[in-house]
Amino acid sequence: DAKTTQPNSMESNEEEPVHLPCNHSTISGTDYIHWYRQLPSQGPEYVIHGLTSNVNNRMASLAIAEDRKSSTLILHRATLRDAAVYYCILRDITASKLTFGTGTRLQVTL
Amino acid sequence: NAGVTQTPKFRVLKTGQSMTLLCAQDMNHEYMYWYRQDPGMGLRLIHYSVGEGTTAKGEVPDGYNVSRLKKQNFLLGLESAAPSQTSVYFCAAYPGVGGYTFGSGTRLTVV
């Protein structure tokens, strides 16, 4: 599986936008970029995924670099409930498995 | 619509005891997975299934067995529990496109 690199932790103020980066320099053409988050004492929750184009949904936006070697998860207005560990994961289109790294722990403060 | 339901939520076992964790999904998804998560770490895949009657090994399968006799259920068995199997276990279901749906976890302690 291609590897991703994320900062261990980030901080944000409530109601500010948050940009969570992910580097994946060895991404292949068949790798989808997935983002999940895990709130304290809960299972991971699907956030968003994309292949080449930027994606938006009710939870977040995903900005994918033109060369696909990096991506950014954007939370438009962070709330205290967004405090979680965010995982950036590459999943090959032919594979049925998700391989988790250690993610980015996001702290949101008032 | 419950999604993915895991039972039990908590369990304490003595070393050498056996138990089965149940994962049930009501979304008719083909793929199901069992992960474990140790403190401060990401999830590691134990076993998975790409359809009823099929199972495959993941990253850390030793000491575990699984069965998928019915599409909606995926069972994880510990034959002889060891303290190293103390962990939080998560089940997930996946339809083949889009995102995975995870259960809320089973916290297992082996003493």
Coordinates of N, CA, C and O in Angstrom, one line a residue, chain B residues 3-105:
Chain B
G3 N -27.0 0.5 11.0 CA -25.7 0.5 10.4 C -24.9 -0.8 10.8 O -25.2 -1.9 10.4
V4 N -23.9 -0.6 11.6 CA -23.0 -1.7 12.0 C -23.1 -1.8 13.6 O -22.9 -0.8 14.3
T5 N -23.5 -2.9 14.1 CA -23.7 -3.2 15.5 C -22.7 -4.2 16.0 O -22.7 -5.3 15.4
Q6 N -22.0 -3.9 17.0 CA -21.0 -4.8 17.6 C -21.5 -5.2 19.0 O -21.9 -4.4 19.8
T7 N -21.4 -6.5 19.3 CA -21.7 -7.0 20.6 C -20.6 -8.0 21.0 O -20.2 -8.8 20.2
P8 N -20.2 -8.0 22.3 CA -20.6 -7.1 23.3 C -19.8 -5.8 23.2 O -18.9 -5.7 22.3
K9 N -20.1 -4.8 24.0 CA -19.4 -3.5 24.0 C -18.1 -3.6 24.8 O -17.1 -2.9 24.6
F10 N -18.2 -4.4 25.9 CA -17.1 -4.5 26.8 C -17.0 -6.0 27.2 O -18.0 -6.7 27.3
R11 N -15.8 -6.5 27.5 CA -15.6 -7.8 28.0 C -14.3 -8.0 28.6 O -13.3 -7.4 28.2
V12 N -14.2 -8.7 29.7 CA -13.0 -9.0 30.4 C -12.9 -10.5 30.4 O -13.8 -11.3 30.8
L13 N -11.7 -11.0 29.9 CA -11.5 -12.5 29.8 C -10.3 -12.8 30.6 O -9.3 -12.0 30.8
K14 N -10.2 -14.1 31.0 CA -9.0 -14.6 31.6 C -8.2 -15.2 30.5 O -8.7 -15.7 29.5
T15 N -6.9 -15.2 30.7 CA -6.0 -15.8 29.8 C -6.4 -17.3 29.5 O -6.6 -18.0 30.5
G16 N -6.4 -17.6 28.2 CA -6.8 -19.0 27.9 C -8.3 -19.2 27.6 O -8.7 -20.2 26.9
Q17 N -9.1 -18.2 28.0 CA -10.5 -18.4 27.7 C -10.8 -18.0 26.2 O -10.0 -17.4 25.5
S18 N -11.9 -18.5 25.7 CA -12.3 -18.2 24.3 C -13.6 -17.3 24.3 O -14.3 -17.3 25.3
M19 N -13.7 -16.6 23.2 CA -15.0 -15.8 23.1 C -15.2 -15.5 21.6 O -14.2 -15.6 20.8
T20 N -16.4 -15.1 21.3 CA -16.7 -14.6 19.9 C -17.3 -13.2 20.0 O -18.2 -13.0 20.8
L21 N -16.8 -12.4 19.1 CA -17.4 -11.1 18.9 C -18.3 -11.1 17.7 O -17.9 -11.6 16.7
L22 N -19.4 -10.5 17.9 CA -20.4 -10.5 16.8 C -20.5 -9.1 16.1 O -20.5 -8.1 16.8
C23 N -20.5 -9.1 14.8 CA -20.7 -7.8 14.1 C -21.9 -8.1 13.1 O -21.9 -9.0 12.4
A24 N -22.9 -7.2 13.2 CA -24.1 -7.3 12.4 C -24.3 -6.0 11.7 O -24.2 -4.9 12.2
Q25 N -24.6 -6.1 10.4 CA -24.9 -4.9 9.6 C -26.2 -5.1 8.8 O -26.6 -6.2 8.4
D26 N -26.9 -4.0 8.7 CA -28.3 -4.0 8.1 C -28.3 -3.2 6.8 O -29.3 -2.8 6.4
M27 N -27.1 -3.1 6.2 CA -27.0 -2.3 4.9 C -26.8 -3.1 3.7 O -26.6 -2.6 2.6
N28 N -26.8 -4.5 3.9 CA -26.6 -5.4 2.7 C -25.3 -5.2 2.0 O -25.2 -5.4 0.8
H29 N -24.3 -4.8 2.8 CA -22.9 -4.6 2.2 C -22.2 -5.9 2.0 O -22.3 -6.8 2.8
E30 N -21.5 -6.0 0.9 CA -20.7 -7.2 0.6 C -19.5 -7.4 1.5 O -19.2 -8.5 1.9
Y31 N -18.8 -6.3 1.7 CA -17.5 -6.5 2.4 C -17.6 -6.2 3.9 O -18.3 -5.2 4.3
M32 N -16.9 -7.0 4.7 CA -16.9 -6.7 6.1 C -15.5 -6.9 6.6 O -14.7 -7.7 6.1
Y33 N -15.2 -6.3 7.7 CA -13.8 -6.2 8.2 C -13.8 -6.3 9.7 O -14.7 -5.8 10.4
W34 N -12.7 -6.8 10.3 CA -12.4 -6.7 11.7 C -11.0 -6.1 11.8 O -10.0 -6.5 11.3
Y35 N -11.0 -5.0 12.6 CA -9.7 -4.3 13.0 C -9.5 -4.3 14.5 O -10.5 -4.4 15.2
R36 N -8.3 -4.1 14.9 CA -8.0 -3.9 16.3 C -7.2 -2.6 16.4 O -6.5 -2.2 15.5
Q37 N -7.4 -1.9 17.5 CA -6.8 -0.6 17.8 C -6.2 -0.6 19.2 O -6.9 -0.7 20.1
D38 N -4.8 -0.5 19.2 CA -4.1 -0.4 20.5 C -3.9 1.0 20.8 O -3.9 1.9 19.9
P39 N -3.7 1.3 22.1 CA -3.6 2.7 22.5 C -2.6 3.5 21.7 O -1.4 3.1 21.5
G40 N -3.0 4.7 21.2 CA -2.1 5.6 20.5 C -1.8 5.2 19.1 O -0.9 5.8 18.5
M41 N -2.4 4.1 18.6 CA -2.1 3.6 17.3 C -3.3 3.7 16.4 O -4.4 3.8 16.8
G42 N -3.0 3.5 15.1 CA -4.1 3.4 14.1 C -4.7 2.0 14.1 O -4.2 1.2 14.9
L43 N -5.7 1.8 13.3 CA -6.3 0.5 13.3 C -5.5 -0.4 12.4 O -4.9 -0.1 11.4
R44 N -5.5 -1.7 12.8 CA -4.8 -2.8 12.1 C -5.8 -3.8 11.7 O -6.6 -4.3 12.5
L45 N -5.7 -4.3 10.5 CA -6.7 -5.2 9.9 C -6.4 -6.6 10.4 O -5.3 -7.1 10.2
I46 N -7.4 -7.3 10.9 CA -7.2 -8.7 11.4 C -7.6 -9.7 10.3 O -6.8 -10.5 9.9
H47 N -8.9 -9.6 9.9 CA -9.4 -10.5 8.9 C -10.5 -9.7 8.2 O -11.0 -8.7 8.7
Y48 N -10.8 -10.1 7.0 CA -11.9 -9.5 6.3 C -12.6 -10.5 5.4 O -12.2 -11.6 5.2
S49 N -13.7 -10.0 4.8 CA -14.6 -10.9 4.0 C -15.1 -10.1 2.8 O -15.6 -9.0 3.0
V50 N -15.0 -10.6 1.6 CA -15.5 -9.9 0.4 C -16.9 -10.5 0.0 O -17.4 -10.1 -1.0
G51 N -17.4 -11.3 0.8 CA -18.8 -11.8 0.5 C -19.1 -13.0 1.4 O -18.3 -13.6 2.1
E52 N -20.4 -13.3 1.4 CA -20.9 -14.4 2.3 C -20.1 -15.7 2.0 O -19.9 -16.0 0.8
G53 N -19.6 -16.4 3.0 CA -18.9 -17.6 2.8 C -17.4 -17.5 2.6 O -16.7 -18.5 2.4
T54 N -16.9 -16.2 2.5 CA -15.5 -16.0 2.2 C -14.8 -15.2 3.3 O -15.5 -14.4 3.9
T55 N -13.6 -15.6 3.6 CA -12.8 -14.8 4.5 C -11.4 -14.7 4.0 O -10.9 -15.6 3.2
A56 N -10.6 -13.8 4.5 CA -9.2 -13.6 4.2 C -8.5 -13.0 5.3 O -9.1 -12.3 6.1
K57 N -7.1 -13.3 5.4 CA -6.3 -12.7 6.4 C -5.9 -11.3 6.1 O -5.6 -10.9 5.0
G58 N -5.8 -10.5 7.2 CA -5.3 -9.2 7.1 C -3.9 -9.1 7.6 O -3.1 -10.0 7.5
E59 N -3.6 -8.0 8.2 CA -2.2 -7.7 8.7 C -1.8 -8.5 9.9 O -0.7 -8.9 10.1
V60 N -2.8 -8.7 10.9 CA -2.5 -9.3 12.2 C -3.5 -10.4 12.5 O -4.2 -10.3 13.4
P61 N -3.5 -11.5 11.7 CA -4.5 -12.5 11.9 C -4.3 -13.6 13.0 O -5.2 -14.3 13.4
D62 N -3.0 -13.7 13.4 CA -2.7 -14.8 14.3 C -3.4 -14.7 15.7 O -3.5 -13.6 16.3
G63 N -4.0 -15.8 16.1 CA -4.7 -15.9 17.3 C -6.2 -15.6 17.1 O -7.0 -15.7 18.1
Y64 N -6.6 -15.4 15.9 CA -8.1 -15.0 15.6 C -8.6 -15.9 14.5 O -7.9 -16.3 13.6
N65 N -9.9 -16.2 14.6 CA -10.6 -16.9 13.5 C -11.9 -16.1 13.2 O -12.4 -15.4 14.0
V66 N -12.4 -16.3 12.0 CA -13.6 -15.5 11.6 C -14.5 -16.4 10.8 O -14.1 -17.5 10.2
S67 N -15.7 -16.0 10.7 CA -16.7 -16.8 9.9 C -17.7 -15.8 9.4 O -18.1 -14.8 10.1
R68 N -18.2 -16.0 8.1 CA -19.2 -15.2 7.5 C -20.2 -16.1 6.9 O -20.3 -16.2 5.6
L69 N -21.0 -16.8 7.7 CA -22.0 -17.7 7.3 C -23.2 -17.0 6.7 O -23.9 -17.5 5.7
K70 N -23.5 -15.8 7.2 CA -24.6 -15.0 6.6 C -24.0 -13.7 6.2 O -23.1 -13.2 6.9
K71 N -24.6 -13.1 5.2 CA -24.1 -11.9 4.7 C -24.1 -10.8 5.7 O -23.1 -9.9 5.7
Q72 N -25.1 -10.7 6.6 CA -25.2 -9.6 7.5 C -24.3 -9.8 8.7 O -24.2 -8.8 9.5
N73 N -23.7 -10.9 9.0 CA -23.0 -11.2 10.2 C -21.5 -11.5 9.9 O -21.2 -12.4 9.0
F74 N -20.6 -11.0 10.7 CA -19.2 -11.4 10.6 C -18.7 -11.6 12.0 O -18.7 -10.7 12.8
L75 N -18.3 -12.8 12.3 CA -17.9 -13.2 13.7 C -16.4 -13.3 13.8 O -15.7 -13.8 12.9
L76 N -15.9 -12.8 14.9 CA -14.5 -12.8 15.2 C -14.3 -13.7 16.5 O -14.9 -13.4 17.5
G77 N -13.5 -14.7 16.4 CA -13.3 -15.6 17.5 C -11.9 -15.6 18.0 O -10.9 -15.4 17.2
L78 N -11.8 -15.6 19.3 CA -10.5 -15.8 20.0 C -10.5 -17.2 20.6 O -11.3 -17.5 21.5
E79 N -9.6 -18.0 20.2 CA -9.6 -19.4 20.6 C -9.0 -19.6 22.0 O -9.6 -20.3 22.8
S80 N -8.0 -18.9 22.3 CA -7.3 -18.9 23.6 C -6.7 -17.5 23.9 O -5.6 -17.2 23.4
A81 N -7.5 -16.7 24.6 CA -7.1 -15.3 24.7 C -5.8 -15.1 25.4 O -5.5 -15.9 26.4
A82 N -5.0 -14.1 25.0 CA -3.8 -13.8 25.6 C -3.8 -12.3 25.9 O -4.5 -11.5 25.3
P83 N -3.0 -11.9 26.9 CA -3.0 -10.4 27.3 C -2.6 -9.5 26.1 O -3.1 -8.4 26.1
S84 N -1.9 -10.0 25.1 CA -1.5 -9.2 24.0 C -2.7 -8.9 23.1 O -2.7 -8.1 22.2
Q85 N -3.8 -9.6 23.3 CA -5.0 -9.4 22.6 C -6.0 -8.3 23.2 O -7.1 -8.0 22.8
T86 N -5.5 -7.8 24.3 CA -6.2 -6.6 25.0 C -6.2 -5.5 24.0 O -5.1 -5.0 23.6
S87 N -7.4 -5.0 23.6 CA -7.4 -4.0 22.6 C -8.9 -3.5 22.4 O -9.8 -4.1 23.1
V88 N -9.1 -2.6 21.5 CA -10.4 -2.2 21.1 C -10.6 -2.8 19.7 O -9.8 -2.5 18.8
Y89 N -11.7 -3.5 19.5 CA -12.0 -4.2 18.2 C -13.1 -3.4 17.5 O -14.1 -3.2 18.1
F90 N -12.8 -3.1 16.2 CA -13.8 -2.4 15.4 C -14.2 -3.3 14.2 O -13.3 -3.9 13.5
C91 N -15.4 -3.3 13.9 CA -16.0 -4.0 12.7 C -16.4 -2.9 11.7 O -16.8 -1.8 12.1
A92 N -16.3 -3.2 10.5 CA -16.7 -2.3 9.4 C -17.4 -3.0 8.3 O -17.1 -4.2 8.1
A93 N -18.2 -2.3 7.6 CA -18.9 -2.8 6.4 C -18.7 -1.9 5.3 O -18.7 -0.6 5.5
Y94 N -18.7 -2.4 4.0 CA -18.4 -1.6 2.9 C -19.1 -2.1 1.7 O -19.1 -3.3 1.4
P95 N -19.8 -1.2 0.9 CA -20.6 -1.7 -0.2 C -19.9 -1.9 -1.5 O -20.4 -2.4 -2.5
G96 N -18.6 -1.4 -1.5 CA -17.8 -1.6 -2.8 C -17.5 -0.2 -3.4 O -16.6 -0.1 -4.2
V97 N -18.3 0.8 -3.1 CA -18.0 2.2 -3.5 C -18.3 3.1 -2.3 O -19.0 2.7 -1.4
G98 N -17.7 4.3 -2.3 CA -17.9 5.2 -1.3 C -17.1 4.9 0.0 O -16.0 4.5 -0.1
G99 N -17.8 5.1 1.1 CA -17.1 5.0 2.4 C -17.4 3.8 3.2 O -18.4 3.1 2.9
Y100 N -16.6 3.4 4.1 CA -16.8 2.3 5.0 C -17.6 2.8 6.2 O -17.5 4.0 6.6
T101 N -18.4 1.9 6.8 CA -19.2 2.2 8.0 C -18.6 1.4 9.1 O -18.6 0.1 9.0
F102 N -18.2 2.0 10.2 CA -17.6 1.3 11.3 C -18.6 1.2 12.5 O -19.5 2.1 12.6
G103 N -18.5 0.1 13.3 CA -19.2 0.0 14.5 C -18.6 0.8 15.6 O -17.5 1.5 15.4
S104 N -19.2 0.8 16.7 CA -18.7 1.6 17.9 C -17.6 1.0 18.7 O -17.1 1.6 19.6
G105 N -17.3 -0.3 18.4 CA -16.2 -0.9 19.0 C -16.5 -1.9 20.2 O -17.6 -1.7 20.8

